[in-house]
């Protein structure tokens, strides 16, 4: 199969982008990042892309009258760059059907919780506020809901006594880097299958050939940092 042609959308520091770039450089992910697009100028993720020689595009969302206008401009930039798969790597905006219809079942997101628990913003603090003992991260395809799309893989992270937002977020982030690369590798290998909803109004379902459970990375030593067996 040809390499994945990725467009990565960011809004900040781009650490998950860096995990993708490192995996590609190390030969662990058969992909090419065709474009890094940010809705915020001057963020660290843009500098990461530039150091890797990856083209960048900045589309300040405040320059557009509505979400559809922004999404249409983003789709045009991604298509011009030859992107076929989109990765949301800390992209802090909801996408409209204008965007999702342009890349059906080809928009991947990483979220810092075990969905469907704690969707939306600040999932780490939601986990702490609820007093759960296990949280984690989820890679899923994006649909029109908020973190409701088909799940590709999950990795569990314990909530330790004394954890605060920053310590918990840092441990989850280690697993995000590994899980996102692993899920993208499965896609690059042609192992992703998306089944349509069983009934009108239902949800599509994603399966990964050769992986028995959505907790795919947990079966292969999920708690190792990226680059150490992930």
PDB file of N, CA, C and O in Angstrom, residues 183-221:
ATOM      1  N   UNK A 183      -2.318   3.437  16.020  1.00  0.00           N
ATOM      2  CA  UNK A 183      -3.562   3.435  15.255  1.00  0.00           C
ATOM      3  C   UNK A 183      -3.316   3.852  13.808  1.00  0.00           C
ATOM      4  O   UNK A 183      -3.882   3.263  12.875  1.00  0.00           O
ATOM      5  N   UNK A 184      -2.498   4.863  13.599  1.00  0.00           N
ATOM      6  CA  UNK A 184      -2.185   5.286  12.238  1.00  0.00           C
ATOM      7  C   UNK A 184      -1.426   4.193  11.492  1.00  0.00           C
ATOM      8  O   UNK A 184      -1.624   4.008  10.276  1.00  0.00           O
ATOM      9  N   UNK A 185      -0.588   3.458  12.186  1.00  0.00           N
ATOM     10  CA  UNK A 185       0.121   2.345  11.556  1.00  0.00           C
ATOM     11  C   UNK A 185      -0.857   1.283  11.089  1.00  0.00           C
ATOM     12  O   UNK A 185      -0.705   0.718   9.994  1.00  0.00           O
ATOM     13  N   UNK A 186      -1.861   0.978  11.914  1.00  0.00           N
ATOM     14  CA  UNK A 186      -2.883   0.009  11.511  1.00  0.00           C
ATOM     15  C   UNK A 186      -3.607   0.494  10.248  1.00  0.00           C
ATOM     16  O   UNK A 186      -3.886  -0.297   9.345  1.00  0.00           O
ATOM     17  N   UNK A 187      -3.923   1.784  10.191  1.00  0.00           N
ATOM     18  CA  UNK A 187      -4.584   2.326   9.002  1.00  0.00           C
ATOM     19  C   UNK A 187      -3.670   2.205   7.792  1.00  0.00           C
ATOM     20  O   UNK A 187      -4.102   1.797   6.703  1.00  0.00           O
ATOM     21  N   UNK A 188      -2.391   2.541   7.963  1.00  0.00           N
ATOM     22  CA  UNK A 188      -1.438   2.455   6.853  1.00  0.00           C
ATOM     23  C   UNK A 188      -1.294   1.029   6.344  1.00  0.00           C
ATOM     24  O   UNK A 188      -1.011   0.808   5.158  1.00  0.00           O
ATOM     25  N   UNK A 189      -1.486   0.057   7.225  1.00  0.00           N
ATOM     26  CA  UNK A 189      -1.391  -1.355   6.839  1.00  0.00           C
ATOM     27  C   UNK A 189      -2.681  -1.881   6.210  1.00  0.00           C
ATOM     28  O   UNK A 189      -2.771  -3.065   5.854  1.00  0.00           O
ATOM     29  N   UNK A 190      -3.690  -1.028   6.092  1.00  0.00           N
ATOM     30  CA  UNK A 190      -4.952  -1.436   5.481  1.00  0.00           C
ATOM     31  C   UNK A 190      -5.823  -2.281   6.377  1.00  0.00           C
ATOM     32  O   UNK A 190      -6.698  -3.011   5.889  1.00  0.00           O
ATOM     33  N   UNK A 191      -5.649  -2.168   7.692  1.00  0.00           N
ATOM     34  CA  UNK A 191      -6.361  -3.047   8.621  1.00  0.00           C
ATOM     35  C   UNK A 191      -7.658  -2.447   9.167  1.00  0.00           C
ATOM     36  O   UNK A 191      -8.405  -3.128   9.862  1.00  0.00           O
ATOM     37  N   UNK A 192      -7.922  -1.186   8.853  1.00  0.00           N
ATOM     38  CA  UNK A 192      -9.139  -0.554   9.356  1.00  0.00           C
ATOM     39  C   UNK A 192     -10.327  -0.906   8.489  1.00  0.00           C
ATOM     40  O   UNK A 192     -10.273  -0.814   7.257  1.00  0.00           O
ATOM     41  N   UNK A 193     -11.421  -1.298   9.135  1.00  0.00           N
ATOM     42  CA  UNK A 193     -12.690  -1.549   8.469  1.00  0.00           C
ATOM     43  C   UNK A 193     -13.771  -0.758   9.205  1.00  0.00           C
ATOM     44  O   UNK A 193     -13.864  -0.828  10.433  1.00  0.00           O
ATOM     45  N   UNK A 194     -14.561  -0.013   8.469  1.00  0.00           N
ATOM     46  CA  UNK A 194     -15.644   0.780   9.058  1.00  0.00           C
ATOM     47  C   UNK A 194     -16.964   0.220   8.573  1.00  0.00           C
ATOM     48  O   UNK A 194     -17.217   0.137   7.371  1.00  0.00           O
ATOM     49  N   UNK A 195     -17.803  -0.195   9.516  1.00  0.00           N
ATOM     50  CA  UNK A 195     -19.122  -0.743   9.200  1.00  0.00           C
ATOM     51  C   UNK A 195     -20.167   0.345   9.385  1.00  0.00           C
ATOM     52  O   UNK A 195     -20.135   1.086  10.377  1.00  0.00           O
ATOM     53  N   UNK A 196     -21.117   0.460   8.478  1.00  0.00           N
ATOM     54  CA  UNK A 196     -22.169   1.474   8.619  1.00  0.00           C
ATOM     55  C   UNK A 196     -23.068   1.160   9.805  1.00  0.00           C
ATOM     56  O   UNK A 196     -23.071   0.034  10.322  1.00  0.00           O
ATOM     57  N   UNK A 197     -23.851   2.127  10.247  1.00  0.00           N
ATOM     58  CA  UNK A 197     -24.781   1.872  11.360  1.00  0.00           C
ATOM     59  C   UNK A 197     -25.720   0.725  11.047  1.00  0.00           C
ATOM     60  O   UNK A 197     -26.171   0.555   9.906  1.00  0.00           O
ATOM     61  N   UNK A 198     -26.021  -0.074  12.056  1.00  0.00           N
ATOM     62  CA  UNK A 198     -26.920  -1.206  11.865  1.00  0.00           C
ATOM     63  C   UNK A 198     -28.361  -0.767  11.650  1.00  0.00           C
ATOM     64  O   UNK A 198     -29.164  -1.500  11.076  1.00  0.00           O
ATOM     65  N   UNK A 199     -28.693   0.432  12.124  1.00  0.00           N
ATOM     66  CA  UNK A 199     -30.051   0.947  11.984  1.00  0.00           C
ATOM     67  C   UNK A 199     -29.979   2.456  11.766  1.00  0.00           C
ATOM     68  O   UNK A 199     -28.992   3.094  12.149  1.00  0.00           O
ATOM     69  N   UNK A 200     -30.990   3.033  11.138  1.00  0.00           N
ATOM     70  CA  UNK A 200     -30.999   4.487  10.951  1.00  0.00           C
ATOM     71  C   UNK A 200     -30.822   5.214  12.278  1.00  0.00           C
ATOM     72  O   UNK A 200     -31.451   4.864  13.279  1.00  0.00           O
ATOM     73  N   UNK A 201     -29.944   6.199  12.266  1.00  0.00           N
ATOM     74  CA  UNK A 201     -29.674   6.947  13.477  1.00  0.00           C
ATOM     75  C   UNK A 201     -28.661   6.302  14.386  1.00  0.00           C
ATOM     76  O   UNK A 201     -28.295   6.869  15.418  1.00  0.00           O
ATOM     77  N   UNK A 202     -28.181   5.095  14.034  1.00  0.00           N
ATOM     78  CA  UNK A 202     -27.169   4.424  14.840  1.00  0.00           C
ATOM     79  C   UNK A 202     -25.774   4.942  14.546  1.00  0.00           C
ATOM     80  O   UNK A 202     -25.599   5.903  13.796  1.00  0.00           O
ATOM     81  N   UNK A 203     -24.786   4.274  15.133  1.00  0.00           N
ATOM     82  CA  UNK A 203     -23.400   4.702  14.978  1.00  0.00           C
ATOM     83  C   UNK A 203     -22.642   3.713  14.107  1.00  0.00           C
ATOM     84  O   UNK A 203     -22.879   2.504  14.154  1.00  0.00           O
ATOM     85  N   UNK A 204     -21.739   4.248  13.318  1.00  0.00           N
ATOM     86  CA  UNK A 204     -20.812   3.393  12.584  1.00  0.00           C
ATOM     87  C   UNK A 204     -19.873   2.721  13.588  1.00  0.00           C
ATOM     88  O   UNK A 204     -19.678   3.202  14.716  1.00  0.00           O
ATOM     89  N   UNK A 205     -19.278   1.614  13.156  1.00  0.00           N
ATOM     90  CA  UNK A 205     -18.373   0.878  14.030  1.00  0.00           C
ATOM     91  C   UNK A 205     -17.075   0.614  13.282  1.00  0.00           C
ATOM     92  O   UNK A 205     -17.079   0.261  12.101  1.00  0.00           O
ATOM     93  N   UNK A 206     -15.974   0.785  13.969  1.00  0.00           N
ATOM     94  CA  UNK A 206     -14.656   0.548  13.377  1.00  0.00           C
ATOM     95  C   UNK A 206     -14.042  -0.698  13.983  1.00  0.00           C
ATOM     96  O   UNK A 206     -14.133  -0.921  15.199  1.00  0.00           O
ATOM     97  N   UNK A 207     -13.434  -1.512  13.152  1.00  0.00           N
ATOM     98  CA  UNK A 207     -12.684  -2.672  13.627  1.00  0.00           C
ATOM     99  C   UNK A 207     -11.317  -2.664  12.979  1.00  0.00           C
ATOM    100  O   UNK A 207     -11.138  -2.171  11.860  1.00  0.00           O
ATOM    101  N   UNK A 208     -10.342  -3.204  13.698  1.00  0.00           N
ATOM    102  CA  UNK A 208      -8.977  -3.322  13.207  1.00  0.00           C
ATOM    103  C   UNK A 208      -8.685  -4.801  13.018  1.00  0.00           C
ATOM    104  O   UNK A 208      -8.713  -5.572  13.981  1.00  0.00           O
ATOM    105  N   UNK A 209      -8.425  -5.204  11.790  1.00  0.00           N
ATOM    106  CA  UNK A 209      -8.156  -6.612  11.509  1.00  0.00           C
ATOM    107  C   UNK A 209      -6.945  -7.086  12.299  1.00  0.00           C
ATOM    108  O   UNK A 209      -5.904  -6.426  12.328  1.00  0.00           O
ATOM    109  N   UNK A 210      -7.115  -8.236  12.989  1.00  0.00           N
ATOM    110  CA  UNK A 210      -6.012  -8.807  13.745  1.00  0.00           C
ATOM    111  C   UNK A 210      -5.895  -8.299  15.163  1.00  0.00           C
ATOM    112  O   UNK A 210      -5.014  -8.731  15.905  1.00  0.00           O
ATOM    113  N   UNK A 211      -6.782  -7.371  15.568  1.00  0.00           N
ATOM    114  CA  UNK A 211      -6.791  -6.850  16.937  1.00  0.00           C
ATOM    115  C   UNK A 211      -8.111  -7.257  17.564  1.00  0.00           C
ATOM    116  O   UNK A 211      -9.181  -6.914  17.051  1.00  0.00           O
ATOM    117  N   UNK A 212      -8.050  -7.989  18.666  1.00  0.00           N
ATOM    118  CA  UNK A 212      -9.253  -8.583  19.254  1.00  0.00           C
ATOM    119  C   UNK A 212     -10.110  -7.607  20.038  1.00  0.00           C
ATOM    120  O   UNK A 212     -11.259  -7.887  20.337  1.00  0.00           O
ATOM    121  N   UNK A 213      -9.556  -6.477  20.411  1.00  0.00           N
ATOM    122  CA  UNK A 213     -10.278  -5.557  21.262  1.00  0.00           C
ATOM    123  C   UNK A 213      -9.867  -4.136  20.954  1.00  0.00           C
ATOM    124  O   UNK A 213      -8.792  -3.888  20.421  1.00  0.00           O
ATOM    125  N   UNK A 214     -10.742  -3.192  21.278  1.00  0.00           N
ATOM    126  CA  UNK A 214     -10.399  -1.777  21.089  1.00  0.00           C
ATOM    127  C   UNK A 214      -9.207  -1.378  21.950  1.00  0.00           C
ATOM    128  O   UNK A 214      -8.538  -0.397  21.668  1.00  0.00           O
ATOM    129  N   UNK A 215      -8.954  -2.133  23.032  1.00  0.00           N
ATOM    130  CA  UNK A 215      -7.788  -1.854  23.868  1.00  0.00           C
ATOM    131  C   UNK A 215      -6.545  -2.452  23.205  1.00  0.00           C
ATOM    132  O   UNK A 215      -5.790  -3.206  23.807  1.00  0.00           O
ATOM    133  N   UNK A 216      -6.357  -2.095  21.953  1.00  0.00           N
ATOM    134  CA  UNK A 216      -5.311  -2.731  21.161  1.00  0.00           C
ATOM    135  C   UNK A 216      -3.924  -2.494  21.695  1.00  0.00           C
ATOM    136  O   UNK A 216      -3.123  -3.426  21.805  1.00  0.00           O
ATOM    137  N   UNK A 217      -3.609  -1.266  22.030  1.00  0.00           N
ATOM    138  CA  UNK A 217      -2.251  -0.986  22.480  1.00  0.00           C
ATOM    139  C   UNK A 217      -1.982  -1.601  23.850  1.00  0.00           C
ATOM    140  O   UNK A 217      -0.856  -1.977  24.159  1.00  0.00           O
ATOM    141  N   UNK A 218      -3.037  -1.730  24.656  1.00  0.00           N
ATOM    142  CA  UNK A 218      -2.852  -2.335  25.972  1.00  0.00           C
ATOM    143  C   UNK A 218      -2.390  -3.782  25.848  1.00  0.00           C
ATOM    144  O   UNK A 218      -1.738  -4.313  26.746  1.00  0.00           O
ATOM    145  N   UNK A 219      -2.713  -4.431  24.726  1.00  0.00           N
ATOM    146  CA  UNK A 219      -2.295  -5.806  24.534  1.00  0.00           C
ATOM    147  C   UNK A 219      -0.816  -5.914  24.168  1.00  0.00           C
ATOM    148  O   UNK A 219      -0.248  -6.984  24.209  1.00  0.00           O
ATOM    149  N   UNK A 220      -0.240  -4.790  23.778  1.00  0.00           N
ATOM    150  CA  UNK A 220       1.166  -4.810  23.386  1.00  0.00           C
ATOM    151  C   UNK A 220       1.957  -3.796  24.213  1.00  0.00           C
ATOM    152  O   UNK A 220       2.605  -2.910  23.715  1.00  0.00           O
ATOM    153  N   UNK A 221       1.813  -3.932  25.526  1.00  0.00           N
ATOM    154  CA  UNK A 221       2.573  -3.146  26.478  1.00  0.00           C
ATOM    155  C   UNK A 221       2.288  -1.647  26.343  1.00  0.00           C
ATOM    156  O   UNK A 221       3.165  -0.842  26.052  1.00  0.00           O
TER     157      UNK A 221
END
